[in-house]
Coordinates of C-alpha atoms in Angstrom, one line a residue:
M1 CA 6.9 91.0 44.4
K2 CA 9.0 87.9 45.0
K3 CA 5.9 85.9 45.7
K4 CA 4.2 87.2 42.5
A5 CA 7.3 86.4 40.4
L6 CA 7.5 82.9 41.9
L7 CA 3.8 82.3 41.2
A8 CA 4.2 83.5 37.6
G9 CA 7.2 81.3 37.2
T10 CA 5.3 78.3 38.6
I11 CA 2.3 78.9 36.2
A12 CA 4.7 79.2 33.3
L13 CA 6.4 76.0 34.3
L14 CA 3.1 74.2 34.6
S15 CA 2.1 75.5 31.2
I16 CA 5.3 74.1 29.7
V17 CA 4.7 70.7 31.3
L18 CA 1.1 70.6 30.2
M19 CA 2.1 71.4 26.6
A20 CA 4.8 68.8 26.7
C21 CA 2.3 66.2 27.9
Q22 CA -0.1 67.2 25.2
D23 CA 2.6 66.8 22.6
K24 CA 3.5 63.4 24.0
D25 CA -0.1 62.2 24.1
N26 CA -0.8 63.4 20.5
A27 CA 1.6 63.2 17.5
E28 CA 5.0 64.9 17.4
V29 CA 5.0 68.3 15.7
S30 CA 7.5 70.2 13.6
S31 CA 7.8 73.9 12.9
N32 CA 7.6 75.1 9.3
G33 CA 7.5 78.9 8.9
G34 CA 5.6 79.4 12.1
E35 CA 3.1 76.6 11.3
T36 CA 3.0 73.2 12.9
T37 CA 2.5 70.0 11.1
K38 CA 2.1 66.4 12.3
V39 CA 5.1 64.1 12.0
K40 CA 4.0 60.8 10.6
Q41 CA 4.6 57.8 12.9
T42 CA 7.0 55.3 11.2
L43 CA 6.1 51.7 11.2
H44 CA 8.8 49.1 10.2
V45 CA 7.4 46.1 8.4
A46 CA 9.5 43.1 7.4
A47 CA 8.2 40.5 5.1
L48 CA 9.6 37.4 3.5
E49 CA 9.6 37.7 -0.3
S50 CA 8.3 34.3 -1.2
A51 CA 6.9 32.8 -4.4
Y52 CA 4.1 35.4 -4.2
G53 CA 6.6 38.1 -5.1
K54 CA 7.7 41.4 -3.5
D55 CA 5.3 43.7 -5.3
L56 CA 2.4 42.3 -3.3
W57 CA 3.9 43.9 -0.1
S58 CA 4.5 47.2 -1.8
K59 CA 0.9 47.3 -2.8
I60 CA -0.2 46.4 0.7
V61 CA 1.9 49.2 2.2
D62 CA 0.7 51.8 -0.4
E63 CA -2.9 50.8 0.4
Y64 CA -2.4 51.0 4.2
Q65 CA -0.8 54.5 3.9
T66 CA -3.7 55.6 1.9
E67 CA -6.1 54.3 4.5
N68 CA -4.0 55.7 7.4
P69 CA -2.1 58.8 6.3
D70 CA -0.7 59.4 9.8
V71 CA 1.6 56.4 9.4
K72 CA 4.7 56.1 7.2
V73 CA 5.6 52.4 6.5
E74 CA 9.2 51.4 5.9
L75 CA 9.1 48.1 4.2
T76 CA 11.9 45.4 4.1
A77 CA 11.1 42.5 1.8
D78 CA 13.7 40.0 0.9
K79 CA 14.0 36.3 0.0
N80 CA 16.6 35.9 2.7
L81 CA 14.8 38.0 5.3
E82 CA 16.6 36.5 8.3
D83 CA 20.0 37.6 6.9
V84 CA 18.7 41.2 6.5
I85 CA 17.0 41.8 9.8
S86 CA 19.0 39.6 12.2
P87 CA 22.0 41.9 12.4
N88 CA 19.8 44.9 13.2
M89 CA 17.9 42.9 15.8
K90 CA 21.1 41.9 17.5
A91 CA 21.9 45.6 17.7
G92 CA 18.5 46.2 19.3
N93 CA 16.8 47.6 16.2
Y94 CA 13.7 45.4 15.7
P95 CA 11.0 45.6 13.0
D96 CA 7.6 46.4 14.4
V97 CA 5.8 43.6 12.6
V98 CA 7.2 40.6 10.7
L99 CA 5.9 38.1 8.2
L100 CA 8.1 35.0 8.6
A101 CA 6.9 31.5 9.2
T102 CA 8.2 28.7 11.4
G103 CA 9.8 25.8 9.6
R104 CA 12.6 27.7 7.9
K105 CA 16.2 26.5 8.0
L106 CA 17.6 29.4 10.1
A107 CA 14.6 29.0 12.6
L108 CA 14.6 32.7 13.5
T109 CA 10.9 32.6 14.5
E110 CA 11.4 29.4 16.5
N111 CA 14.3 31.0 18.3
L112 CA 12.3 34.0 19.3
I113 CA 9.5 31.7 20.5
K114 CA 12.0 29.8 22.6
D115 CA 13.3 33.0 24.1
K116 CA 9.7 34.2 24.7
A117 CA 10.5 37.3 22.6
L118 CA 7.2 37.6 20.8
E119 CA 4.4 40.0 21.8
D120 CA 1.1 38.7 23.0
I121 CA -1.3 39.6 20.2
T122 CA -4.5 38.0 21.7
D123 CA -6.1 41.4 21.9
V124 CA -5.8 41.8 18.1
L125 CA -8.4 39.1 17.6
D126 CA -11.0 41.3 19.4
K127 CA -10.1 44.4 17.5
N128 CA -12.1 45.5 14.5
V129 CA -10.4 44.9 11.2
Y130 CA -8.9 48.3 10.1
G131 CA -11.7 50.3 8.3
E132 CA -14.3 47.6 8.8
D133 CA -17.1 46.8 11.3
V134 CA -16.1 43.2 12.1
T135 CA -13.5 41.8 14.5
V136 CA -10.5 39.9 13.3
K137 CA -11.7 36.8 15.3
D138 CA -15.1 36.8 13.5
K139 CA -13.5 37.2 10.1
L140 CA -11.1 34.3 10.5
I141 CA -12.0 30.7 9.7
P142 CA -12.4 28.8 13.0
G143 CA -9.5 26.8 14.3
F144 CA -6.6 28.9 12.9
T145 CA -5.9 30.5 16.2
D146 CA -6.4 27.4 18.3
T147 CA -3.1 25.6 17.6
L148 CA 0.5 25.5 18.8
A149 CA 1.4 27.2 15.5
T150 CA -0.2 30.4 16.8
N151 CA -0.3 29.7 20.6
P152 CA 3.2 28.1 21.0
F153 CA 3.1 28.0 24.8
N154 CA -0.4 26.4 25.0
D155 CA -1.4 29.0 27.5
G156 CA -4.5 30.3 25.7
K157 CA -2.7 33.3 24.3
T158 CA -1.9 34.0 20.7
Y159 CA 1.6 35.2 19.6
L160 CA 1.5 34.5 15.9
A161 CA -1.2 35.5 13.4
P162 CA -2.1 33.1 10.7
M163 CA -1.6 34.2 7.1
F164 CA -1.2 32.4 3.8
Y165 CA -2.2 28.8 3.9
S166 CA -2.4 25.6 1.8
P167 CA -4.9 22.9 2.8
T168 CA -4.3 19.2 2.7
G169 CA -6.8 16.3 2.5
L170 CA -7.8 13.2 0.6
F171 CA -7.7 13.6 -3.2
Y172 CA -9.7 11.6 -5.6
N173 CA -11.3 11.4 -9.0
A174 CA -14.7 13.1 -8.6
N175 CA -15.9 11.8 -12.0
L176 CA -15.3 8.2 -11.0
L177 CA -17.5 8.5 -8.0
K178 CA -20.2 10.2 -10.1
E179 CA -20.1 7.4 -12.6
K180 CA -20.3 4.7 -10.0
G181 CA -23.0 6.5 -8.0
W182 CA -20.8 6.5 -4.9
E183 CA -21.0 9.2 -2.2
V184 CA -17.8 10.7 -0.7
P185 CA -17.6 9.1 2.8
T186 CA -18.3 11.4 5.7
T187 CA -17.5 8.9 8.5
W188 CA -15.0 6.1 8.8
D189 CA -17.8 3.5 8.8
E190 CA -18.9 4.8 5.4
M191 CA -15.3 4.7 4.3
W192 CA -15.0 1.0 5.1
A193 CA -18.3 0.3 3.3
L194 CA -17.1 2.1 0.2
G195 CA -13.8 0.2 0.4
D196 CA -15.7 -3.1 0.2
K197 CA -17.7 -1.8 -2.8
A198 CA -14.6 -0.7 -4.6
K199 CA -12.7 -3.9 -3.9
A200 CA -15.5 -5.9 -5.6
E201 CA -14.8 -3.9 -8.7
G202 CA -11.0 -4.3 -8.5
I203 CA -10.3 -0.8 -7.2
S204 CA -8.3 -0.2 -4.0
L205 CA -9.8 2.2 -1.4
F206 CA -6.5 3.9 -0.6
T207 CA -2.9 4.7 -1.5
Y208 CA -0.3 7.2 -0.4
P209 CA 2.8 8.8 -2.2
T210 CA 5.2 8.1 0.6
T211 CA 4.8 7.8 4.4
G212 CA 6.0 11.4 4.6
Y213 CA 2.5 12.4 3.5
F214 CA 1.1 10.9 6.7
D215 CA 2.1 13.9 8.8
A216 CA -0.9 16.0 7.9
F217 CA -3.1 12.8 7.8
V218 CA -2.1 11.8 11.4
Y219 CA -2.4 15.3 12.7
S220 CA -6.0 15.6 11.4
L221 CA -6.9 12.2 12.7
L222 CA -5.5 13.0 16.2
L223 CA -7.7 16.1 16.2
E224 CA -10.7 14.0 15.3
V225 CA -10.3 11.4 18.0
G226 CA -9.4 13.8 20.8
G227 CA -9.9 17.4 19.9
S228 CA -7.4 20.3 20.1
D229 CA -6.5 19.9 23.8
F230 CA -5.6 16.2 23.3
Y231 CA -3.7 17.1 20.1
N232 CA -1.6 19.8 21.8
K233 CA -0.7 17.3 24.6
A234 CA 0.4 14.8 22.0
M235 CA 2.5 17.5 20.3
S236 CA 4.1 18.3 23.6
Y237 CA 5.0 14.7 24.4
E238 CA 2.7 14.4 27.5
D239 CA 3.4 11.3 29.5
G240 CA 1.2 8.4 28.5
I241 CA -0.7 10.3 25.8
W242 CA 0.0 7.7 23.1
E243 CA -1.4 4.9 25.3
T244 CA -4.8 6.6 25.7
S245 CA -8.0 5.3 24.2
E246 CA -8.1 8.2 21.8
A247 CA -4.6 7.5 20.5
T248 CA -5.4 3.8 20.3
K249 CA -8.4 4.7 18.1
M250 CA -6.1 6.6 15.7
F251 CA -3.6 3.7 15.5
E252 CA -6.4 1.2 14.8
I253 CA -7.9 3.3 12.0
I254 CA -4.6 3.6 10.2
G255 CA -4.0 -0.1 10.7
K256 CA -7.4 -1.0 9.2
L257 CA -6.8 1.5 6.3
G258 CA -3.6 -0.4 5.6
K259 CA -5.7 -3.5 4.7
Y260 CA -7.6 -1.4 2.1
T261 CA -4.3 0.0 0.6
D262 CA -3.3 -0.8 -2.9
P263 CA -0.8 -3.7 -2.8
T264 CA 1.7 -1.9 -5.0
T265 CA 1.9 1.2 -2.7
V266 CA 4.7 0.2 -0.3
A267 CA 7.1 -0.8 -3.1
N268 CA 6.7 2.6 -4.7
A269 CA 6.5 4.7 -1.6
N270 CA 9.9 6.4 -2.0
D271 CA 11.3 9.6 -3.4
K272 CA 12.0 8.0 -6.8
D273 CA 8.7 6.2 -7.5
F274 CA 6.1 8.1 -5.4
K275 CA 4.4 9.4 -8.6
K276 CA 3.4 5.9 -9.4
N277 CA 1.3 5.8 -6.3
Q278 CA -0.3 9.2 -7.3
Q279 CA -0.9 7.8 -10.8
L280 CA -3.2 5.1 -9.2
I281 CA -5.7 7.8 -8.6
L282 CA -5.5 9.2 -12.1
D283 CA -5.9 5.7 -13.5
N284 CA -8.9 4.8 -11.3
K285 CA -7.0 2.0 -9.6
A286 CA -7.3 3.6 -6.1
L287 CA -10.0 6.0 -4.8
F288 CA -8.3 8.2 -2.2
M289 CA -4.8 9.5 -1.3
P290 CA -3.5 12.1 1.2
N291 CA -1.9 15.1 -0.5
G292 CA -1.8 18.8 -0.8
T293 CA -3.0 21.4 -3.3
W294 CA 0.4 21.2 -5.1
I295 CA -0.7 17.8 -6.5
V296 CA -2.5 19.4 -9.5
G297 CA 0.7 21.0 -10.8
E298 CA 2.8 18.1 -9.9
M299 CA 0.7 15.7 -12.0
A300 CA -0.3 18.2 -14.7
D301 CA 1.3 16.3 -17.6
A302 CA 0.4 12.8 -16.3
P303 CA -2.0 10.7 -18.3
R304 CA -5.4 10.1 -16.7
A305 CA -8.8 8.4 -17.1
D306 CA -11.3 10.0 -19.5
G307 CA -13.3 12.6 -17.7
F308 CA -10.9 12.8 -14.8
E309 CA -11.8 15.6 -12.3
W310 CA -9.9 16.4 -9.2
G311 CA -11.8 16.1 -5.9
M312 CA -10.7 16.8 -2.4
T313 CA -12.3 16.0 1.0
A314 CA -11.5 16.3 4.7
L315 CA -10.9 13.1 6.6
P316 CA -14.1 11.2 7.5
A317 CA -15.4 11.8 11.0
I318 CA -15.1 9.2 13.8
E319 CA -18.9 9.1 14.1
T320 CA -21.9 10.8 12.4
G321 CA -21.9 14.5 13.2
G322 CA -18.4 14.4 14.5
D323 CA -15.7 16.9 13.6
R324 CA -13.9 16.5 10.3
Y325 CA -10.4 17.9 9.9
A326 CA -8.2 19.0 6.9
F327 CA -4.7 19.9 8.1
T328 CA -3.2 23.0 6.7
F329 CA 0.3 24.5 6.5
F330 CA 0.4 28.3 6.8
E331 CA 2.7 31.3 7.3
Q332 CA 2.6 33.5 10.3
M333 CA 2.9 37.2 11.1
W334 CA 4.1 38.5 14.5
I335 CA 5.3 41.4 16.6
P336 CA 8.7 41.2 18.4
S337 CA 8.3 42.0 22.1
A338 CA 11.1 44.5 21.6
A339 CA 9.3 46.4 18.9
K340 CA 9.0 50.2 19.5
N341 CA 5.6 50.7 17.9
K342 CA 3.5 47.9 19.2
D343 CA 0.1 49.6 19.0
A344 CA 0.7 50.7 15.4
A345 CA 1.9 47.2 14.6
K346 CA -1.3 45.8 16.0
D347 CA -3.4 48.2 13.8
F348 CA -1.4 47.0 10.8
L349 CA -2.1 43.4 11.7
T350 CA -5.8 44.0 11.7
F351 CA -5.4 45.7 8.3
V352 CA -3.9 42.7 6.6
Y353 CA -7.3 40.9 7.1
S354 CA -9.3 43.7 5.4
D355 CA -11.1 43.1 2.2
K356 CA -8.8 45.5 0.4
A357 CA -5.7 43.7 1.6
S358 CA -7.0 40.2 1.1
S359 CA -7.9 41.1 -2.5
I360 CA -4.3 42.2 -3.1
F361 CA -3.0 39.0 -1.6
A362 CA -5.5 36.8 -3.6
E363 CA -4.4 38.4 -6.9
A364 CA -0.9 37.1 -6.2
G365 CA -2.2 33.7 -5.3
A366 CA -1.7 34.1 -1.5
V367 CA -4.9 32.9 0.2
Q368 CA -5.6 33.9 3.8
P369 CA -7.8 32.0 6.3
I370 CA -10.7 34.5 5.9
K371 CA -14.3 33.3 5.7
G372 CA -15.5 33.3 2.1
N373 CA -12.1 34.0 0.6
S374 CA -12.5 30.9 -1.5
E375 CA -15.2 32.7 -3.5
K376 CA -12.5 34.9 -5.0
L377 CA -10.7 31.9 -6.4
T378 CA -11.2 30.0 -9.7
G379 CA -10.7 26.5 -11.0
D380 CA -9.2 23.7 -8.8
N381 CA -8.1 26.3 -6.2
K382 CA -11.7 27.3 -5.6
L383 CA -12.6 23.7 -4.8
F384 CA -9.6 23.1 -2.6
Y385 CA -9.8 26.2 -0.5
S386 CA -13.5 26.0 0.0
I387 CA -13.0 22.9 2.1
Y388 CA -13.2 25.0 5.2
D389 CA -16.3 26.7 4.0
N390 CA -18.1 23.4 3.7
G391 CA -17.8 22.3 7.4
A392 CA -14.3 21.0 7.7
K393 CA -12.1 22.3 10.5
A394 CA -8.5 23.4 10.0
G395 CA -5.8 21.4 11.8
M396 CA -2.5 23.2 12.3
G397 CA 0.8 23.0 14.2
G398 CA 3.3 20.2 14.6
F399 CA 5.4 18.7 17.4
A400 CA 7.0 21.0 19.9
A401 CA 10.7 21.7 19.4
T402 CA 13.2 19.6 21.3
D403 CA 17.0 19.4 21.6
A404 CA 18.4 16.6 19.4
V405 CA 18.3 13.2 21.0
E406 CA 20.7 10.8 19.3
G407 CA 19.0 8.0 17.4
V408 CA 15.5 9.3 18.2
S409 CA 13.0 10.7 15.7
I410 CA 9.3 11.1 16.3
A411 CA 8.7 11.5 12.5
D412 CA 10.5 8.2 11.7
T413 CA 8.7 6.3 14.4
L414 CA 5.2 7.7 14.0
F415 CA 5.0 8.3 10.2
R416 CA 7.6 6.1 8.4
S417 CA 6.7 3.0 10.3
I418 CA 3.4 3.0 8.4
D419 CA 5.0 1.1 5.5
S420 CA 5.7 -1.8 7.9
I421 CA 2.0 -1.7 9.1
V422 CA 0.7 -1.8 5.6
S423 CA 3.1 -4.7 4.6
G424 CA 2.3 -6.6 7.8
D425 CA 5.9 -6.6 9.0
K426 CA 4.9 -4.7 12.2
T427 CA 1.7 -4.9 14.3
V428 CA -0.3 -1.8 15.3
K429 CA 0.4 -2.5 19.0
E430 CA 4.1 -2.6 18.4
W431 CA 3.9 0.6 16.5
Q432 CA 1.9 2.3 19.3
K433 CA 4.4 1.1 21.9
N434 CA 7.3 2.4 20.0
V435 CA 5.7 5.9 19.6
E436 CA 5.1 6.1 23.3
K437 CA 8.7 5.1 24.0
V438 CA 10.1 7.8 21.6
S439 CA 7.7 10.4 23.2
D440 CA 9.2 9.5 26.6
Q441 CA 12.7 10.0 25.3
L442 CA 11.9 13.4 23.8
R443 CA 10.0 14.9 26.7
P444 CA 13.0 15.8 28.8
A445 CA 14.6 17.5 25.7
L446 CA 11.7 20.0 25.3
K447 CA 13.1 23.5 24.7

């Protein structure tokens, strides 16, 4: 009898264990009048309330909960998102998925990168977009997950997902080129040839608002001369990288471009007078200038030549058939490594690239790097955002973060020296040598 009782107890215990395991493997359950119902999994989403507004995220959450009724999304959206979520994170309560880009004053995202506190989301790229028969990787425009902005450790793994973006490039009066019968240059050799034609008619080939606009320009050119691996080495201050033949090519192109730059540019290349340089394009006094999609609004009330029509192109290729780049700035979405619901967070990450989600974002003016997304746009934005659909590659990610080094600035040395190159006060070789020196000084300060 004792053996039978022991056996019965053992069977009962095993049954309880098995039931517990099943409950753990499946969803949690709750009792309601003898019936059991699933308890929805809670997903905590935190998103920066930017110029696109807060309602957009409420619509995304509502749509996702409709698509996935087993998940309840708790949304935190705020203009000062860091101030809202940081105290909870310090207490160990992390959101499951966060929309917050690098480059903000409080540098919360950068600090988590530095602490290696972001989840590896490389596998998300191979997952199907939620509710669709296509992977995230296949839906994204090529290049957006091949950058230090998404792969901050340059280890082939993705930690930040690319979201809303704004492309940059060379802006021009498309109508002027049509009238002159000139083609938009696709190589630098074609660019120089066009510069000679324009000069014969009293038009400069190039101008720039201020040297600050050369960041995206230089980044794109570095990618063209050396590719993404070379670019990432330059952004990480690798020893000797600025003395290579690839870097030399980049310096020489900008040096030559300086000789084709409108002679009034340097005098007006400051925060007070920069619009005078932009006006050169509208007045048909210069052909091309580096800028971003915001230029249309910025110069909306400025006078312009009859028939003026905005045009935008990627940088010319180094050689025929070579890669052409248009640098882009974009926001990022990520999962904290301390998040409690990582699998659910990854599912949500795939959903934000769905057709339903991207349509909601597009209605608010937030454009994602999804193939064909530009077809949903109208007017100038349709032209600007279609640049990646027309063969241009997207360049992304800037210099790796360093501790401050007194009196040393890669931005000052690399970008702001260009005024001196254009004016002839400094040689290209002197400029190149100074950039390598600054790179050497910053390398030991890498975080």
